[in-house]
Coordinates of C-alpha atoms in Angstrom, one line a residue:
X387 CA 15.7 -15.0 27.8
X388 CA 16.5 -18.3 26.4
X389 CA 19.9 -18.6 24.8
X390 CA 18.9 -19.2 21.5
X391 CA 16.5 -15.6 21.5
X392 CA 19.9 -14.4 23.1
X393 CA 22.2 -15.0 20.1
X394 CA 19.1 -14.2 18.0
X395 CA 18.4 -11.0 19.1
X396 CA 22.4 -10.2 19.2
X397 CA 22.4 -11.0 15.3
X398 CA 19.7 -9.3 14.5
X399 CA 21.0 -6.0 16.5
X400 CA 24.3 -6.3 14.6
X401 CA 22.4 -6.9 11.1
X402 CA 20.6 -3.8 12.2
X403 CA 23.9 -2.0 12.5
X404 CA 25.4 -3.4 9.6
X405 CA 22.5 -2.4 7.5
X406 CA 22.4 1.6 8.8
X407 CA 26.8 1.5 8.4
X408 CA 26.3 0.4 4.9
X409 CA 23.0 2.5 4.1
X410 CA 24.6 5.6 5.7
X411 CA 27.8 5.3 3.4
X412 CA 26.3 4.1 -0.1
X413 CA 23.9 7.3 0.6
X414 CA 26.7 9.5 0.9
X415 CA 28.5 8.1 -1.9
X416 CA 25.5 9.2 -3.7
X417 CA 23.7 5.7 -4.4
X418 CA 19.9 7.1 -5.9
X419 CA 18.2 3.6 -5.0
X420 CA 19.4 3.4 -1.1
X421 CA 18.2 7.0 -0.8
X422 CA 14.8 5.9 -1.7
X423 CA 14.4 4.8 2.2
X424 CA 16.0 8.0 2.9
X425 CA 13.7 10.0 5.4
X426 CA 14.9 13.2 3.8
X427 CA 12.6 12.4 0.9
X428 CA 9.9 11.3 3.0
X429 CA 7.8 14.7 2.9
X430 CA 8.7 15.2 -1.2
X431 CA 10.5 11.9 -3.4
X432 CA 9.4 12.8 -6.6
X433 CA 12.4 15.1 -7.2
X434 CA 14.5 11.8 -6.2
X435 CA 12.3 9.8 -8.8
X436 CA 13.2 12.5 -11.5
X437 CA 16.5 12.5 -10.6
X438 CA 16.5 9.1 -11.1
X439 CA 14.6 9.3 -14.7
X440 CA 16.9 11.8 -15.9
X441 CA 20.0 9.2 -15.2
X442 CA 18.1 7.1 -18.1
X443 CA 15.6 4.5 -17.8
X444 CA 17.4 1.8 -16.0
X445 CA 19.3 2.8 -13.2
X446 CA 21.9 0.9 -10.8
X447 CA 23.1 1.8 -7.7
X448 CA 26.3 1.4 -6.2
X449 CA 24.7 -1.7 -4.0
X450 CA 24.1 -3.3 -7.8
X451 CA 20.4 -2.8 -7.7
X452 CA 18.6 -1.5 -10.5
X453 CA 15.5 0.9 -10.6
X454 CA 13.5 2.8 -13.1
X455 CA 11.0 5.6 -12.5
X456 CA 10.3 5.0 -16.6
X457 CA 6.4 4.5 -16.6
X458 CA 7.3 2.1 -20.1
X459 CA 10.2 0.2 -18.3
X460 CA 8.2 -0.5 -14.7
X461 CA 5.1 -1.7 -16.5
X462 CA 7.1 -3.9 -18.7
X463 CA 9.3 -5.0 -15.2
X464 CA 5.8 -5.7 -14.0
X465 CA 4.4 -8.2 -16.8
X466 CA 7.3 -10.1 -17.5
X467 CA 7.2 -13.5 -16.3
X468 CA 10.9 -13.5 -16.0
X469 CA 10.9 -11.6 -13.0
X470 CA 9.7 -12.9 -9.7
X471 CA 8.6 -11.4 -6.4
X472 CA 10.8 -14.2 -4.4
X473 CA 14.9 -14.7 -4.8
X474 CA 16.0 -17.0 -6.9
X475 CA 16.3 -19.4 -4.3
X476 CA 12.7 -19.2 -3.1
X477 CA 13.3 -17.0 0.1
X478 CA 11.6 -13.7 0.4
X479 CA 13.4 -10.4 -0.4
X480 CA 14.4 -7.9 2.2
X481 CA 15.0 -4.3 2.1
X482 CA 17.2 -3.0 -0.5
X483 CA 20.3 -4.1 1.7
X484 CA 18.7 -7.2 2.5
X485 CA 18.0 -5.7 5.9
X486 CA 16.3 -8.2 7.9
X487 CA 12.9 -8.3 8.8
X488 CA 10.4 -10.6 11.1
X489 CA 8.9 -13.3 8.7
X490 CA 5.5 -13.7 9.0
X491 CA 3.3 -16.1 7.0
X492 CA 3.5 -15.2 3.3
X493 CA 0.4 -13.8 1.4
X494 CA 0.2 -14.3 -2.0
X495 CA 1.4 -11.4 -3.1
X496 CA 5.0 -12.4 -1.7
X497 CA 4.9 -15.8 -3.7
X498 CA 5.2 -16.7 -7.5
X499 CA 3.4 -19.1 -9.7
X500 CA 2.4 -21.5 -9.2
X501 CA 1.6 -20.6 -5.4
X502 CA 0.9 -17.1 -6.4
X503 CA -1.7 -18.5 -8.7
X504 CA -3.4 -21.0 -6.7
X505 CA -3.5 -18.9 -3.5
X506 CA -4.7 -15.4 -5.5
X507 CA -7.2 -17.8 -7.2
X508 CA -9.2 -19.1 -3.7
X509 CA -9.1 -15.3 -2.6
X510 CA -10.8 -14.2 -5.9
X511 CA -13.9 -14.7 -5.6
X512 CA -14.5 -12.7 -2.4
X513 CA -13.3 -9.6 -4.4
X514 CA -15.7 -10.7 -7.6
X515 CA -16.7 -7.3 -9.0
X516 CA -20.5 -7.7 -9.4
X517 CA -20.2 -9.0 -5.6
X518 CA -18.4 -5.5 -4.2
X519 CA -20.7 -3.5 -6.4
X520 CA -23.3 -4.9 -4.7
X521 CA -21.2 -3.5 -1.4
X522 CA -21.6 0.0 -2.1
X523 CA -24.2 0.8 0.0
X524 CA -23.1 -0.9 3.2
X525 CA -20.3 1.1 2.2
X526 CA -22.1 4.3 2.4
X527 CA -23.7 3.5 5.5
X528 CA -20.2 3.2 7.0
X529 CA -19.6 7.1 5.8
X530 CA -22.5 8.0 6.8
X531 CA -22.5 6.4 10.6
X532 CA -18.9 8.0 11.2
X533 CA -19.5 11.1 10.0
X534 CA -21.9 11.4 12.2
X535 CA -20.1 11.1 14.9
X536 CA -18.4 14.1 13.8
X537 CA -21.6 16.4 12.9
X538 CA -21.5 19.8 14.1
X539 CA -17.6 20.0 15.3
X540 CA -15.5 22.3 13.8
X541 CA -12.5 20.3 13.5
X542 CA -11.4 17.1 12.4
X543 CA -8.6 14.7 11.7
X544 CA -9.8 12.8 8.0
X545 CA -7.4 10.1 8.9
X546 CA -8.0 9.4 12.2
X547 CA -12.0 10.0 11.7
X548 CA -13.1 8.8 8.7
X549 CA -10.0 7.3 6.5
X550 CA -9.1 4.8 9.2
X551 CA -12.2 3.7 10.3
X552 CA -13.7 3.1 7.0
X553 CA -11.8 0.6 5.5
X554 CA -10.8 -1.0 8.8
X555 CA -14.4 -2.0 9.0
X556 CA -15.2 -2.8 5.6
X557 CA -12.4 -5.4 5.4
X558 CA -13.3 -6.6 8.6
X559 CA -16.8 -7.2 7.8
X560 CA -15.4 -9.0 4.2
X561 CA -13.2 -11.0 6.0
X562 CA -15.8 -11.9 9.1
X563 CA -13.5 -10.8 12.2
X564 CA -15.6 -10.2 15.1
X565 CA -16.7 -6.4 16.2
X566 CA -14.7 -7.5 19.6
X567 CA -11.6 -8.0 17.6
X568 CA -11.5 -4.8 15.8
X569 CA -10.2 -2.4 17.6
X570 CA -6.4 -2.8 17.3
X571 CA -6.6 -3.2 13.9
X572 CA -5.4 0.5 13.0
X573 CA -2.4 0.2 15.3
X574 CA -1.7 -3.2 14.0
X575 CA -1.4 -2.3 10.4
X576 CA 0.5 0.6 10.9
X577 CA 2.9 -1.8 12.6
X578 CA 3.3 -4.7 9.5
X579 CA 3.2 -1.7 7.1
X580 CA 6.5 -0.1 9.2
X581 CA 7.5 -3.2 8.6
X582 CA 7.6 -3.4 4.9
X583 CA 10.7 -1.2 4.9
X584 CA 12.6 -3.4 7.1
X585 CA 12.8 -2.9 10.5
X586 CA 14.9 -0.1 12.3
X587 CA 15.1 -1.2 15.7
X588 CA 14.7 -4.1 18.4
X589 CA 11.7 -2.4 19.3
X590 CA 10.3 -2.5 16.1
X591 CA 11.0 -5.7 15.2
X592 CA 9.3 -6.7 19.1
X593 CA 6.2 -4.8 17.8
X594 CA 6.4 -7.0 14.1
X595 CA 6.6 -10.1 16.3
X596 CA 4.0 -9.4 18.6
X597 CA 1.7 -8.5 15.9
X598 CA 2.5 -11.2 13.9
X599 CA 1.9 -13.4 16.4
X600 CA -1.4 -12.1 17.7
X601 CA -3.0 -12.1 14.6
X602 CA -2.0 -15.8 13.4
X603 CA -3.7 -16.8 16.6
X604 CA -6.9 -14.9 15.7
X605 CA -7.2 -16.5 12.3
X606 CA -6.2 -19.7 13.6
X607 CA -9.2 -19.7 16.4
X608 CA -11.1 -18.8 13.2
X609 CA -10.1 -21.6 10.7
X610 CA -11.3 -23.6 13.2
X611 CA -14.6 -22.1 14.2
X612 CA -15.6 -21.4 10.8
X613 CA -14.9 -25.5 9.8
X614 CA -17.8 -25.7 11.9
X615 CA -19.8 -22.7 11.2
X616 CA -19.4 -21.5 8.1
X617 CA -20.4 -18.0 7.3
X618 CA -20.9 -15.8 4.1
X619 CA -17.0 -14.6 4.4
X620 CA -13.3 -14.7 3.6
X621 CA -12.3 -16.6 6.2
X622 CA -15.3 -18.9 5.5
X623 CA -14.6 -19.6 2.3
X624 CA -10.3 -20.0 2.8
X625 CA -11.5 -22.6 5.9
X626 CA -13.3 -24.4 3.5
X627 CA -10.3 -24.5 1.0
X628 CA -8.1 -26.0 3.8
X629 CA -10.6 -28.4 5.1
X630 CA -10.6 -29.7 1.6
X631 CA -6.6 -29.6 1.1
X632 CA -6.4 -26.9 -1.0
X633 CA -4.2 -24.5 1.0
X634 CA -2.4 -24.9 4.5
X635 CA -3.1 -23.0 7.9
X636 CA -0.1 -21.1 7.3
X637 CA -1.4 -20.3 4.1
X638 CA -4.5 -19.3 5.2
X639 CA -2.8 -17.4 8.4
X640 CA -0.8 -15.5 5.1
X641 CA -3.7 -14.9 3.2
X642 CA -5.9 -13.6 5.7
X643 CA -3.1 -11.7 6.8
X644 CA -2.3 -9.3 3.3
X645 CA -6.0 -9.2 2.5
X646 CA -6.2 -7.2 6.4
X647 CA -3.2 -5.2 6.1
X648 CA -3.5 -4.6 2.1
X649 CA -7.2 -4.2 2.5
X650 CA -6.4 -0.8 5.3
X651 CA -3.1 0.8 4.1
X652 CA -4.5 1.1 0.0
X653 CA -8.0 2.7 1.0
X654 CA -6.6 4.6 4.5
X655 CA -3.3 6.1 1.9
X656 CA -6.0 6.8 -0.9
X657 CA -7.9 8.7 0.9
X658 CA -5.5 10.8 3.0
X659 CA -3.2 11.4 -0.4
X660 CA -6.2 11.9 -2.0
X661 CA -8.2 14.9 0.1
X662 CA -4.9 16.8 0.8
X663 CA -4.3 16.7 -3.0
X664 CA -7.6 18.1 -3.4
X665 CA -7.5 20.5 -0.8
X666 CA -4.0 21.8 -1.6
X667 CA -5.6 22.7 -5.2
X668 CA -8.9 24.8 -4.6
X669 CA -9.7 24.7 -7.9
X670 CA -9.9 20.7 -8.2
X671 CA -12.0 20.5 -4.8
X672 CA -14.4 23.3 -6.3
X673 CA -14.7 21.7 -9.5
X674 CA -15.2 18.2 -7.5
X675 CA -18.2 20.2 -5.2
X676 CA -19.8 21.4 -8.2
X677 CA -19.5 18.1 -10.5
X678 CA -19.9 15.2 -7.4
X679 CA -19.9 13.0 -10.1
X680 CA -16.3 13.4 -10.7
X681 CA -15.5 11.7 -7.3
X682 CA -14.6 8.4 -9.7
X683 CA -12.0 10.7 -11.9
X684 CA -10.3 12.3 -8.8
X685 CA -9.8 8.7 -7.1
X686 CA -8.0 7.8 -10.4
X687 CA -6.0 11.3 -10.4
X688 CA -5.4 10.8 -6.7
X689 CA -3.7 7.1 -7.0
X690 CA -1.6 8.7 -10.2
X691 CA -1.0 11.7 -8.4
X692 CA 0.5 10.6 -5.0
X693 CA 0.3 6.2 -5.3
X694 CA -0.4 4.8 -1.6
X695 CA 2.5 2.3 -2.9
X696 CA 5.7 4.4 -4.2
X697 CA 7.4 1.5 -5.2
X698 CA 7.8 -2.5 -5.5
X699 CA 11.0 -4.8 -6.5
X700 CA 11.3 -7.5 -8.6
X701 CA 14.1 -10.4 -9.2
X702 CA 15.8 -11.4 -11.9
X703 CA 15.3 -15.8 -12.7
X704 CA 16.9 -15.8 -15.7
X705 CA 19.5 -13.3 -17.8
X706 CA 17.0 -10.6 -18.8
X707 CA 17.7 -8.0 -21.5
X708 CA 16.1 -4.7 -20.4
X709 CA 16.3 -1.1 -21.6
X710 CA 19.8 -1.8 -23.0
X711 CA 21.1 -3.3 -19.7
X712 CA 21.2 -6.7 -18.8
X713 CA 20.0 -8.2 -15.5
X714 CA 21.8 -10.4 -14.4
X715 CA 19.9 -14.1 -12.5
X716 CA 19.4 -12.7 -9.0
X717 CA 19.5 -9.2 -9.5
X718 CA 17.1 -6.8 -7.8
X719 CA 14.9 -4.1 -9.9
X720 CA 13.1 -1.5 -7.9
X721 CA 9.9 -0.4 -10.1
X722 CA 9.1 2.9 -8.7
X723 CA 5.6 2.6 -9.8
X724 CA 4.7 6.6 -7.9
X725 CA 7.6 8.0 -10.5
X726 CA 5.9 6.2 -13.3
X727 CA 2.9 7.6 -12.6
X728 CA 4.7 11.3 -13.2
X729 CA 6.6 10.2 -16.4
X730 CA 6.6 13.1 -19.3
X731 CA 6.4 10.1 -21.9
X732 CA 3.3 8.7 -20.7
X733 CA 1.1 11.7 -19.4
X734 CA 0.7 15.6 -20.4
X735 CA 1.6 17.5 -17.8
X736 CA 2.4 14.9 -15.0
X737 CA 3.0 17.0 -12.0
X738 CA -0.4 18.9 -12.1
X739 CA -3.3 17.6 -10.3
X740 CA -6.3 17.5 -12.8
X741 CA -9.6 15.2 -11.7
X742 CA -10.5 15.8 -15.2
X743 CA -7.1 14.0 -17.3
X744 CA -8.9 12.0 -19.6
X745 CA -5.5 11.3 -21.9
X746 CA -3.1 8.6 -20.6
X747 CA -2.5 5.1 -19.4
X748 CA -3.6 3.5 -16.3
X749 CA -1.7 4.4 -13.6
X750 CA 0.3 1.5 -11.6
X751 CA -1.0 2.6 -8.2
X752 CA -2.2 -1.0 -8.2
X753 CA 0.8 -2.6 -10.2
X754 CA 0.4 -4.3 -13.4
X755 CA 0.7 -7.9 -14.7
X756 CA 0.2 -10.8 -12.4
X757 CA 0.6 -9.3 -9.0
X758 CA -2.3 -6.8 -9.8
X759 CA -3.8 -5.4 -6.8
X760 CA -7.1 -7.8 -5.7
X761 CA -8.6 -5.5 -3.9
X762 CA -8.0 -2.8 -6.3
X763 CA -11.9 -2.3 -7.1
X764 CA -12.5 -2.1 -3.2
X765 CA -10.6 0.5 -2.8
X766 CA -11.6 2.5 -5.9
X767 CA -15.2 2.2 -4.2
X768 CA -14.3 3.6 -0.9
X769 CA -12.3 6.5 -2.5
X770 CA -15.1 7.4 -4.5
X771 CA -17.8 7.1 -2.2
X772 CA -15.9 9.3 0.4
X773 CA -14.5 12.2 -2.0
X774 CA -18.2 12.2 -3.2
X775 CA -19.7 12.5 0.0
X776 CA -17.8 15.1 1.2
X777 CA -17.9 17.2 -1.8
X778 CA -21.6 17.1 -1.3
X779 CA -21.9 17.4 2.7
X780 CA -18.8 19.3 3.7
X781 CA -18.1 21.2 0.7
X782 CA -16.4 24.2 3.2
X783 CA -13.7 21.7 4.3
X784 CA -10.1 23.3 4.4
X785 CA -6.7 22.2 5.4
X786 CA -5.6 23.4 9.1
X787 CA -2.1 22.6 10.8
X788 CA 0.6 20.5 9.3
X789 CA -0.4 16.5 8.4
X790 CA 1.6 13.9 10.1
X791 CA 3.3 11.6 7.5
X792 CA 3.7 8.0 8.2
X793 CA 7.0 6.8 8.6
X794 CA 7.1 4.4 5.9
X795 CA 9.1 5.3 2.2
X796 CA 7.8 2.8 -0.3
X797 CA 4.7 2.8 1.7
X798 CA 2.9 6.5 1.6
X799 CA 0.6 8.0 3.7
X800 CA -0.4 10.2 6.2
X801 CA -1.2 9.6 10.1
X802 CA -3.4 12.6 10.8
X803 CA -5.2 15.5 7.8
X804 CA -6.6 18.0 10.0
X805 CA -9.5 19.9 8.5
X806 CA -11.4 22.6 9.6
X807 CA -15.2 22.1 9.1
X808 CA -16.7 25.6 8.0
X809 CA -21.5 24.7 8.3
X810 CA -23.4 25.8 5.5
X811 CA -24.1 30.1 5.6
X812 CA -21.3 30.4 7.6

């Protein structure tokens, strides 16, 4: 080890340590935001997100960050230009304690205007809606091919078979990595998405690196083979954009990057959330087998009811009044979008599952405002395809064991939903 990675990897353990010290106490001091990233709520937050309503609809912690679980106050958080995704300096946020994290190439969606603009504006059109309607049955076919991989077991893991796979695939094919390069791709996004919390360990933040670093060298090798020879893709079309001086490498390496991990976590989270909501409440997956065509309603009920994204954070540019409270320049607001999404003012009966709720707001599963999710009608698409296909083929599906939840807090999700696959006349 070189001396430089010495003293680097001795600050970053004794930020580490820092950061747990001063976590550990503001949590026993009884600080609501650092207990957000607490794993005690892991398995069940939303009695943290109503304890955090009930303290009014702007909230501050003893660290000085604000939150809200107010559906009004987090979409109003999320529209308003004032706020920015970056510190007021231009770096990137950390965790809530600023615990450091391996920085990767920024995506868009870490960047505001006007980069946040012009990046999110070259991606667009690979995510045009007429274009990924016109996906759906290369979707289907994806469904199709792995569950039959799966046809006549008794068992099986919706995660690991069929919730992973999918999506892995699909944004794979969008973004034109090669079949060769694929199969990684589930372990690697589990590792940036551990990530997002800030990392725990030297170990961890080896994995961050090494991923990190493994992937900028796969886009890289393709920015330069697809300068030559263009393809109908993603990576095509952002090659293009740099040949012509439009974005960077990095930027590309950044974009590429988000659209992967972004493109997995939504679609693997909406589907895991999703079929253990609907198993969990018999009467919703019953009403689903008889009325397939309400696969679109439950996907919309599933993101409300359990969000793959809990939560997001913006900064403060400029003195912003808000709620009664002012933010001061530089000030951190956590928008728990998942408590939102349960909030008595903007839904009847928020904490019951119902694929039929017709009254209410959109949910900010996806966000709101400017940084609204890109791939948002992707993900819609495989959710719907999957809860509809199942609902149809394996209507006897029932919950078996106890699911595996990832390790991640504003990130939700499960690792494994094992299912026990009961044939037709059985």
């Amino acid at each position: 080890m070189t001396n430089s990675s010495a003293v680097a990897s001795l600050w970053l353990r004794s930020q580490l340590q820092a950061g747990r010290a001063a976590t550990w106490l503001l949590s026993e001091l009884g600080d609501l935001v650092v207990q957000l990233e607490h794993p005690r709520w892991r398995d069940d937050p939303y009695p943290l997100y109503e304890q955090i309503r009930q303290r009014g609809p702007l909230y501050r912690g003893l660290s000085g960050t604000w939150a809200t679980s107010s559906f009004a106050v987090c979409n109003q958080v999320l529209r308003d230009r004032r706020f920015g995704v970056q510190r007021v300096d231009g770096r990137a946020q950390g965790g809530l304690l600023g615990a450091p994290v391996p920085a990767p190439p920024e995506g868009f969606v870490e960047l505001d205007p006007p980069d946040h603009t012009r990046l999110r504006r070259l991606a667009m059109p690979a995510f045009n809606p007429k274009r990924l309607e016109a996906y759906r049955p290369r979707v289907q076919s994806i469904v199709d091919s792995l569950l039959a991989k799966v046809a006549g077991r008794e068992s099986l893991d919706l995660v690991r078979d069929l919730g992973t796979p999918l999506p892995i695939t699909v944004i794979s094919d969008l973004l034109g990595i090669p079949d060769a390069e694929r199969g990684a791709f589930a372990e690697f996004g589990e590792v940036v998405i551990e990530g997002f919390n800030g990392v725990s360990s030297m170990r961890q933040a080896r994995e961050v690196t090494a991923v990190t670093e493994h992937l900028v060298a796969l886009f890289d090798r393709l920015l330069r083979e697809r300068a030559v020879e263009p393809g109908d893709d993603v990576i095509s079309t952002l090659a293009a954009a740099v040949g012509e001086e439009r974005m960077t490498a990095r930027e590309l390496h950044g974009t590429a990057m988000l659209l992967l991990v972004a493109g997995f976590e939504t679609t693997v989270n909406l589907i895991g959330n999703g079929m253990r909501a609907l198993l969990e409440h018999p009467e919703q997956w019953a009403r689903l087998r008889a009325e397939p065509e309400l696969a679109a309603a439950a996907v919309e009920e599933a993101l409300r009811y359990d969000s793959p994204v809990q939560s997001t954070s913006r900064v403060a540019h400029t003195e912003i009044e808000l709620a009664g409270q002012t933010i001061k320049p530089g000030q951190t607001v956590v928008a728990i979008l998942a408590g939102g999404n349960r909030d008595a003012q903007a839904y009847e009966r928020p904490e019951q599952f119902d694929i039929t709720r017709s009254a209410g707001p959109e949910h900010l599963a996806f966000a709101s405002g400017i940084h609204y999710c890109l791939g948002a009608r992707l993900a819609r698409i495989e959710g719907e395809i999957v809860f509809r296909t199942l609902a149809e083929r394996m209507p006897s599906l029932r919950l078996v064991g106890r699911p595996e939840r990832r390790d991640t807090s504003a990130i939700r999700g499960l690792r494994t939903l094992p299912v026990t696959v009961a044939q037709r006349g059985q």
